[in-house]
Amino acid sequence: MTSALDRIKAVVGERGVIADPGEMTPYMLDERREWPAGKALAVVRPGSVEEVSQVVAICNETRTAIVPQGGNTGLVGGSTPHTKGDEIVLSLKRMNRVRDLDPLNYTITCDAGVILADVQKAAAEADRLFPLSLGGEGTAVIGGNVSTNAGGTGVLRYGNARELVLGIEVVLPDGRIWDGLSRLRKDNTGYDLKHLFIGAEGTLGIVTGVVLKLFPKPRDIQTAFLAVRDPSAALELLALARAATDDRVTAFEWIPRLGLDYVLKNIPDTRHPLPDNPYDHYVLIELTSAHDDGVLRERLEAVLAEGMEKGLVLDGAIAASRAQGRAFWKLRETIPEAQKPEGSSIRHDVSVPVSKVPEFLNKADAVVKKAVPGIRVCSFGHLGDGNVHYNLTQPIGADSAAYAARHEEINHLVYEVALALRGSISAEHGIGRQKRELLPEVKSPVALAMMRQIKKTLDPNNIMNPGKLL
Ligand code: FAD
Ligand code: ZN
């Protein structure tokens, strides 16, 4: 009898299959190296939707599990296989064509394997903006972004991946192709099925194509780095800025003093925008407008003046050029990297209602400091979305491994505070393998039952990314 792999090879050809263990390695390792290297029967790289469909049908028939993989930048162990070696990794990276760009409809239609930065670039070349933006955008692909419902730094103004998808094409676990590539802004014809696959982390089918919303390209970008009194003051300032600029705030990112200290110490070519006085709390605010008429800058200055008068803003610098704006962004974006030399970190990707962030920070800081005296709280991130990357560096001089071994206990303390404020244990990174055990603790039995029922209906043989999410 011909093996599943031989049949798959007959579909995708020799160049569509990697079976050499050495060549497979990059597909087996997760971004943060938090999981043991996976094993797989092969990495399968189809070149078309029809090929994906035939491969999935073979897998369904032979009960061969599939791990869909895009750029493999996911942070929860969802995109790499387990260690048993009986799964295939299905990489979408060969499917990397922009299928269509419709400037008047403000849409772009892409294969799942188009790199996020290339989607942005194609939009920009057509004088449009695709606003999804995140640290891994040079490697992550749009199918992965949609499958994780990625967030990033533009959510405040434009929403997360889910809100940017108009249509989707999916290969279902039995191999059928669902062409849901709608380019419609309005379509009320029953259940909106695309949302099932957005954020499903590859457990319900394989996303092979997407229609994405575009926006007018910004002509004016104003970026400021501000010292604020405290997190509450930061939120008051955000409300002021939104109202005063017709909601043109695109990003509102939180940078604590400790995070900035790490960056200035550990990342080359960085400098403090406000070197004269140390402050405890900083925010990076960015406003964008499609008009380059100087109005945005005037409004920003007025907001800062009002913020200072009210005691919300203590000091600040507005970027004088795009280069300086990018230098401000570097201070925010390199915090995770800058944390590494400081020892072991216990990380959290939590969200609470925006107005509750100060309460979350106060309460969480208190419990973790009580549990681990000397712990260094380096929480930073998307304050405007109520999403903080609540990262905790080990105490100076502590035993790194002993500290890391306490992660479950610390996770629990942090999650308890977030959940009491009706927050989430995973704001943007997903569940994957990392938080799978926790899901039953945070989802209501009714919600969990619905999720399991949907999974069973669409994937009765449990071939799609088993052991992830559910
Ligand atoms: P992968 O890692 O390959 O896959 C992610 C999940 O989706 C897996 O479960 C996989 O099985 C599934 N999947 C992938 N492709 C498909 C498909 N075509 N069909 C079905 N399932 C599929 N995330 C944020 O939300 N916000 C951030 O700000 C952010 N910043 C990041 C910064 C860095 C430096 C890095 C490395 C990651 C960051 N992330 C962030 C994590 C984020 O989830 C991923 O970067 C990205 O969205 C995943 O895309 P990917 O193509 O790498 O997907
Ligand atoms: Zn983030």
XYZ file of C-alpha atoms and ligand atoms in Angstrom:
524
model
C 0.000 0.000 0.000
C 1.253 3.490 -0.824
C 2.017 5.523 2.283
C 0.324 8.843 3.007
C 3.609 10.594 2.383
C 4.087 8.992 -1.017
C 0.582 10.034 -1.987
C 1.288 13.575 -0.780
C 4.501 13.636 -2.813
C 2.515 12.683 -5.864
C 0.371 15.783 -5.295
C 2.998 18.420 -4.493
C 6.006 16.936 -6.283
C 9.483 16.404 -4.857
C 10.115 20.134 -4.374
C 6.965 20.441 -2.309
C 8.217 18.044 0.365
C 11.118 18.351 2.797
C 11.884 15.082 4.562
C 15.560 15.542 5.375
C 15.833 16.005 9.167
C 18.505 18.712 8.855
C 16.470 20.735 6.379
C 13.361 20.306 8.499
C 15.003 21.784 11.620
C 13.870 25.418 11.282
C 10.262 24.229 10.983
C 10.577 22.132 14.150
C 11.734 24.882 16.514
C 9.451 27.478 18.063
C 10.392 31.156 18.084
C 11.256 31.308 21.774
C 12.735 27.803 22.008
C 10.333 27.062 24.824
C 9.400 23.635 23.497
C 11.546 20.621 22.692
C 12.425 20.395 18.997
C 9.494 18.771 17.220
C 9.537 15.801 14.884
C 7.447 15.332 11.756
C 6.946 12.892 8.916
C 7.768 15.742 6.569
C 7.323 19.426 5.887
C 4.848 19.761 3.044
C 4.918 22.945 0.999
C 1.995 23.090 -1.417
C 2.005 25.636 -4.230
C -1.737 26.133 -4.707
C -5.103 25.914 -2.972
C -5.912 22.786 -4.988
C -2.742 21.120 -3.740
C -3.576 22.057 -0.144
C -7.023 20.572 -0.652
C -5.677 17.254 -1.979
C -3.026 17.001 0.753
C -5.585 17.630 3.483
C -7.965 15.060 1.978
C -5.189 12.447 2.065
C -4.387 13.377 5.662
C -8.019 13.106 6.655
C -8.355 9.709 5.032
C -5.155 8.386 6.643
C -5.748 10.188 9.961
C -2.460 12.024 9.617
C -2.343 15.116 11.814
C -1.461 18.477 10.248
C 0.368 21.389 11.856
C -0.257 24.470 9.708
C 2.681 26.826 9.679
C 3.206 30.352 8.374
C 6.223 32.398 9.391
C 6.636 30.342 12.580
C 6.905 33.452 14.743
C 4.019 32.490 17.029
C 4.822 32.747 20.730
C 2.687 29.987 22.267
C 4.030 26.806 20.679
C 1.162 26.518 18.185
C 3.048 26.295 14.909
C 5.531 23.500 15.591
C 4.846 19.758 15.871
C 4.957 17.540 18.930
C 7.883 15.153 19.392
C 6.207 11.911 18.313
C 6.956 12.373 14.642
C 3.589 11.286 13.252
C 2.375 14.715 12.051
C 3.125 16.709 8.938
C 3.943 20.395 9.018
C 2.019 22.132 6.250
C 3.906 25.296 5.362
C 2.051 27.990 3.424
C 5.190 29.881 2.515
C 5.281 28.926 -1.137
C 1.844 30.448 -1.566
C 2.989 34.049 -1.515
C 1.161 35.870 -4.265
C -0.793 39.105 -3.948
C -3.835 38.070 -5.958
C -5.562 41.404 -6.337
C -5.525 44.986 -5.134
C -8.641 47.082 -5.606
C -7.859 50.700 -4.637
C -11.434 51.963 -4.928
C -12.808 49.075 -2.905
C -9.943 49.601 -0.459
C -9.088 45.897 -0.430
C -6.160 43.619 -1.087
C -6.503 39.885 -1.702
C -3.527 37.714 -0.789
C -2.395 34.124 -0.553
C -1.923 33.034 3.061
C 1.855 32.928 2.699
C 2.451 36.597 1.848
C 4.805 38.132 4.429
C 3.048 40.837 6.451
C 5.647 43.457 5.505
C 4.995 42.648 1.835
C 1.246 43.185 2.294
C 2.023 46.587 3.822
C 4.391 47.350 0.951
C 1.911 46.397 -1.762
C -0.700 48.604 -0.113
C 1.725 51.537 0.161
C 2.651 51.240 -3.523
C -1.038 51.700 -4.333
C -1.222 54.747 -2.040
C -3.059 52.789 0.622
C -2.354 51.581 4.136
C -2.596 48.087 5.538
C -2.371 48.927 9.230
C -1.539 45.623 10.920
C 1.923 46.135 12.364
C 3.980 44.027 14.765
C 7.549 43.181 15.715
C 7.683 40.001 13.648
C 6.249 41.559 10.470
C 9.316 40.815 8.325
C 8.843 37.062 8.887
C 5.230 36.440 9.935
C 2.794 35.824 7.076
C -0.760 37.017 6.697
C -2.308 33.539 7.113
C -0.537 33.237 10.464
C -1.591 36.734 11.483
C -5.199 35.918 10.726
C -5.014 32.489 12.374
C -3.728 34.086 15.585
C -5.906 37.197 15.264
C -2.726 39.191 15.742
C -2.781 42.566 17.446
C 0.302 44.748 17.506
C 0.676 48.494 17.632
C -2.143 49.784 15.424
C -5.075 48.130 17.201
C -6.169 51.269 19.011
C -7.116 52.931 15.732
C -7.634 50.074 13.277
C -8.501 46.995 15.315
C -6.777 43.626 15.383
C -6.469 41.190 12.484
C -10.089 40.069 12.856
C -11.346 43.555 12.183
C -9.216 43.850 9.057
C -10.493 40.743 7.300
C -13.389 41.015 4.839
C -13.158 37.575 3.298
C -11.324 34.307 3.684
C -10.583 31.113 1.782
C -10.212 27.943 3.801
C -9.446 24.312 3.119
C -11.648 22.401 5.528
C -10.343 19.328 7.402
C -12.039 17.024 4.877
C -10.291 18.743 1.983
C -13.201 20.814 0.689
C -12.363 24.363 -0.344
C -14.549 27.111 1.080
C -14.303 30.211 -1.096
C -15.360 32.920 1.302
C -13.249 35.582 -0.416
C -15.914 38.235 -0.135
C -14.949 41.811 -0.894
C -18.219 43.163 0.445
C -18.474 45.779 3.159
C -22.018 44.727 3.899
C -23.379 41.206 3.717
C -25.939 39.952 6.189
C -26.655 36.481 4.919
C -26.472 34.361 8.003
C -23.595 33.244 10.237
C -20.373 35.069 9.488
C -18.276 31.938 9.145
C -14.950 33.631 8.544
C -14.754 34.524 12.216
C -14.570 30.838 13.131
C -11.233 30.532 11.364
C -9.782 33.852 12.492
C -7.919 33.169 15.730
C -8.531 29.403 15.455
C -4.767 28.738 15.479
C -5.035 26.143 12.743
C -7.440 23.882 14.608
C -10.420 24.178 12.228
C -8.915 24.305 8.759
C -6.205 25.845 6.647
C -6.496 29.469 5.667
C -5.232 29.743 2.096
C -6.311 33.251 1.123
C -7.684 36.460 2.608
C -9.320 39.702 1.555
C -8.064 42.546 3.742
C -9.293 46.071 4.346
C -7.105 48.973 3.303
C -7.121 52.582 4.486
C -5.897 55.938 3.170
C -2.131 56.192 3.390
C -0.964 58.548 6.130
C 0.893 61.615 4.895
C 1.616 63.072 8.299
C 2.977 61.024 11.206
C 3.647 62.669 14.553
C 5.419 60.722 17.253
C 6.098 61.887 20.798
C 7.915 60.388 23.745
C 6.398 61.596 26.990
C 7.047 61.271 30.683
C 3.723 60.968 32.480
C 2.770 61.168 36.137
C 1.490 57.600 36.346
C -0.631 55.098 34.375
C -3.887 56.872 35.295
C -2.493 60.132 33.995
C -1.470 58.347 30.810
C -5.045 57.181 30.235
C -6.457 60.631 30.897
C -3.999 61.987 28.375
C -5.064 59.376 25.834
C -8.694 60.409 26.222
C -7.729 64.065 25.783
C -5.678 63.265 22.690
C -8.404 61.171 21.079
C -10.979 63.899 21.531
C -8.692 66.727 20.420
C -7.469 65.033 17.245
C -10.657 63.525 15.838
C -9.455 60.124 17.024
C -6.195 60.205 15.107
C -4.201 58.408 17.808
C -2.781 55.336 16.091
C -0.569 54.009 18.875
C -0.282 54.572 22.598
C 2.477 52.463 24.040
C 3.617 52.122 27.599
C 7.296 52.184 28.574
C 8.230 51.926 32.240
C 11.493 53.286 33.565
C 12.918 49.796 34.102
C 12.238 48.803 30.490
C 13.909 51.957 29.235
C 16.886 51.359 31.531
C 17.296 47.840 30.104
C 17.165 49.180 26.546
C 19.665 51.988 27.137
C 22.013 49.523 28.826
C 21.676 46.504 26.542
C 20.718 47.735 23.057
C 23.328 49.544 20.949
C 22.554 52.909 19.342
C 19.835 53.959 21.734
C 19.597 57.132 23.755
C 17.199 58.691 26.220
C 14.950 61.278 24.541
C 14.584 63.136 27.869
C 18.027 62.685 29.387
C 17.913 65.385 32.036
C 15.474 63.943 34.514
C 14.619 60.375 35.368
C 10.908 59.630 35.423
C 9.124 56.418 36.297
C 6.535 56.269 33.522
C 6.716 56.990 29.819
C 4.396 56.679 26.855
C 5.002 56.714 23.151
C 2.120 58.333 21.316
C 1.711 58.361 17.555
C -0.859 60.273 15.541
C -1.389 59.923 11.833
C -3.349 61.846 9.270
C -3.908 61.578 5.550
C -3.329 65.367 5.294
C 0.115 66.846 5.489
C -1.014 70.349 6.412
C 0.646 70.821 9.806
C -2.636 70.552 11.705
C -1.722 67.300 13.429
C 1.425 68.788 14.941
C -0.519 71.809 16.200
C -3.126 69.588 17.795
C -0.491 67.389 19.392
C 1.261 70.423 20.847
C -2.034 71.694 22.214
C -2.755 68.312 23.818
C 0.676 68.248 25.431
C 0.252 71.800 26.730
C -3.083 70.882 28.257
C -1.624 67.660 29.638
C 1.188 69.582 31.300
C -1.172 72.151 32.728
C -3.242 69.372 34.253
C -0.160 67.670 35.674
C -0.585 64.579 33.497
C 2.529 65.130 31.397
C 5.797 65.913 33.158
C 8.081 66.258 30.175
C 8.160 65.288 26.533
C 9.802 65.349 23.139
C 8.058 65.446 19.773
C 10.057 63.744 17.033
C 11.510 66.312 14.670
C 11.871 63.800 11.837
C 10.763 60.304 10.811
C 14.214 59.067 11.797
C 13.751 60.406 15.308
C 10.269 58.904 15.430
C 11.761 55.528 14.531
C 14.381 55.996 17.252
C 11.541 56.472 19.765
C 9.890 53.298 18.476
C 13.136 51.387 18.862
C 13.049 52.167 22.593
C 9.672 50.472 22.819
C 10.210 47.589 20.418
C 13.530 46.382 21.810
C 12.345 46.018 25.409
C 11.828 42.211 25.087
C 15.317 41.842 23.607
C 16.844 44.128 26.226
C 15.340 42.027 28.974
C 17.255 38.896 28.006
C 20.680 39.813 29.444
C 18.996 40.635 32.751
C 18.326 36.968 33.465
C 15.246 34.821 33.507
C 11.876 36.405 32.755
C 8.343 35.252 33.467
C 6.115 36.791 30.790
C 2.435 37.563 30.519
C 0.271 38.860 27.709
C -2.749 40.059 29.658
C -5.544 42.489 28.951
C -8.090 44.275 31.095
C -10.584 47.013 30.229
C -8.466 50.049 29.338
C -9.739 52.014 32.330
C -8.667 49.200 34.668
C -4.987 49.053 33.697
C -3.799 51.227 36.620
C -5.697 49.024 39.065
C -4.289 45.905 37.438
C -0.733 47.228 37.676
C -1.087 48.268 41.320
C -2.562 44.968 42.397
C -0.332 42.716 40.307
C 2.819 44.584 41.362
C 1.855 44.125 45.001
C 1.251 40.371 44.799
C 4.319 39.491 42.754
C 6.602 41.636 44.906
C 5.252 39.924 47.975
C 5.791 36.477 46.447
C 9.299 37.194 45.172
C 11.085 39.978 47.009
C 13.392 41.820 44.629
C 11.419 40.783 41.511
C 11.776 43.393 38.760
C 8.503 44.391 37.114
C 9.055 45.304 33.480
C 5.526 45.726 32.172
C 5.198 47.477 28.857
C 3.049 47.467 25.777
C -0.234 48.431 24.269
C -1.666 50.610 27.021
C -4.248 52.109 24.670
C -5.702 48.615 24.175
C -5.580 47.630 27.846
C -2.964 45.045 26.849
C 0.229 44.960 28.881
C 3.101 42.562 28.430
C 3.494 42.089 32.142
C 7.020 40.729 32.209
C 8.848 39.947 35.389
C 12.625 39.778 35.529
C 14.323 37.708 38.188
C 15.777 39.505 41.230
C 19.373 40.635 40.705
C 21.736 37.813 41.591
C 18.974 35.213 42.020
C 19.311 31.657 40.724
C 17.909 31.866 37.228
C 16.607 28.303 36.984
C 15.020 28.373 40.432
C 13.249 31.601 39.502
C 12.028 30.237 36.151
C 10.750 27.115 37.905
C 8.268 29.290 39.791
C 6.531 30.405 36.609
C 3.275 28.553 37.203
C 2.871 30.019 40.657
C 3.628 33.534 39.393
C 1.396 33.098 36.317
C -1.410 32.184 38.632
C -0.994 35.272 40.793
C -0.973 37.572 37.775
C -3.888 35.850 36.045
C -5.947 36.010 39.215
C -5.616 39.785 39.296
C -6.439 40.106 35.585
C -9.432 37.769 35.776
C -10.860 39.547 38.817
C -10.995 42.647 36.604
C -12.682 40.578 33.872
C -9.506 40.554 31.870
C -7.873 37.932 29.636
C -4.856 35.659 30.103
C -4.027 35.976 26.418
C -4.630 39.332 24.823
C -2.931 38.789 21.483
C -0.592 35.782 21.388
C -3.212 33.042 21.553
C -3.418 29.774 23.477
C -1.364 27.230 21.490
C 0.257 24.682 23.733
C 1.370 27.183 26.314
C -1.997 28.109 27.792
C -4.058 25.116 26.743
C -4.313 23.702 30.234
C -5.577 27.031 31.495
C -8.399 27.392 29.014
C -10.956 25.397 31.040
C -10.180 27.641 34.001
C -10.922 30.852 32.150
C -13.709 29.920 29.748
C -17.183 29.284 31.005
C -18.377 25.660 30.630
C -20.942 26.872 28.113
C -18.328 28.626 25.980
C -15.979 25.673 26.169
C -18.725 23.249 25.181
C -19.578 25.375 22.137
C -15.917 25.484 21.123
C -15.570 21.717 21.418
C -18.760 21.179 19.469
C -17.563 23.395 16.638
C -14.242 21.560 16.568
C -15.966 18.187 16.464
C -18.315 19.253 13.697
C -15.622 20.627 11.426
C -12.797 18.262 12.335
C -14.340 15.003 13.588
C -11.079 13.093 13.114
C -9.070 15.673 15.038
C -6.378 16.019 12.395
C -6.036 19.801 12.560
C -3.264 20.860 14.927
C -4.218 18.422 17.702
C -3.095 19.271 21.224
C -3.181 22.981 20.507
C -5.779 25.424 21.804
C -8.402 22.866 22.879
P 2.866 30.902 12.810
O 3.719 31.135 13.993
O 3.460 30.098 11.723
O 1.504 30.212 13.283
C 0.756 30.705 14.348
C -0.479 29.823 14.575
O -1.360 29.903 13.462
C -0.163 28.343 14.712
O -1.083 27.761 15.585
C -0.356 27.796 13.314
O -0.689 26.432 13.306
C -1.483 28.648 12.806
N -1.425 28.931 11.370
C -0.428 29.552 10.695
N -0.765 29.697 9.413
C -1.981 29.150 9.253
C -2.872 28.997 8.157
N -2.576 29.437 6.940
N -4.048 28.382 8.369
C -4.385 27.922 9.591
N -3.600 28.037 10.656
C -2.408 28.659 10.499
N 1.608 39.015 18.038
C 0.715 39.987 18.233
O -0.480 39.713 18.207
N 1.113 41.265 18.469
C 2.409 41.620 18.496
O 2.734 42.775 18.737
C 3.373 40.608 18.252
N 4.682 40.920 18.220
C 5.565 39.945 17.939
C 6.904 40.300 17.852
C 7.876 39.355 17.547
C 9.315 39.763 17.465
C 7.473 38.015 17.330
C 8.487 36.970 16.998
C 6.140 37.655 17.416
C 5.159 38.597 17.729
N 3.817 38.285 17.820
C 2.918 39.283 18.037
C 3.298 36.893 17.724
C 2.339 36.715 16.560
O 1.326 35.789 16.859
C 3.005 36.292 15.303
O 4.127 37.077 15.018
C 2.160 36.250 14.003
O 0.867 36.775 14.019
C 2.064 34.813 13.623
O 2.260 34.707 12.256
P 3.103 33.514 11.653
O 2.941 33.568 10.192
O 4.489 33.517 12.157
O 2.306 32.261 12.233
Zn 2.383 42.991 21.824
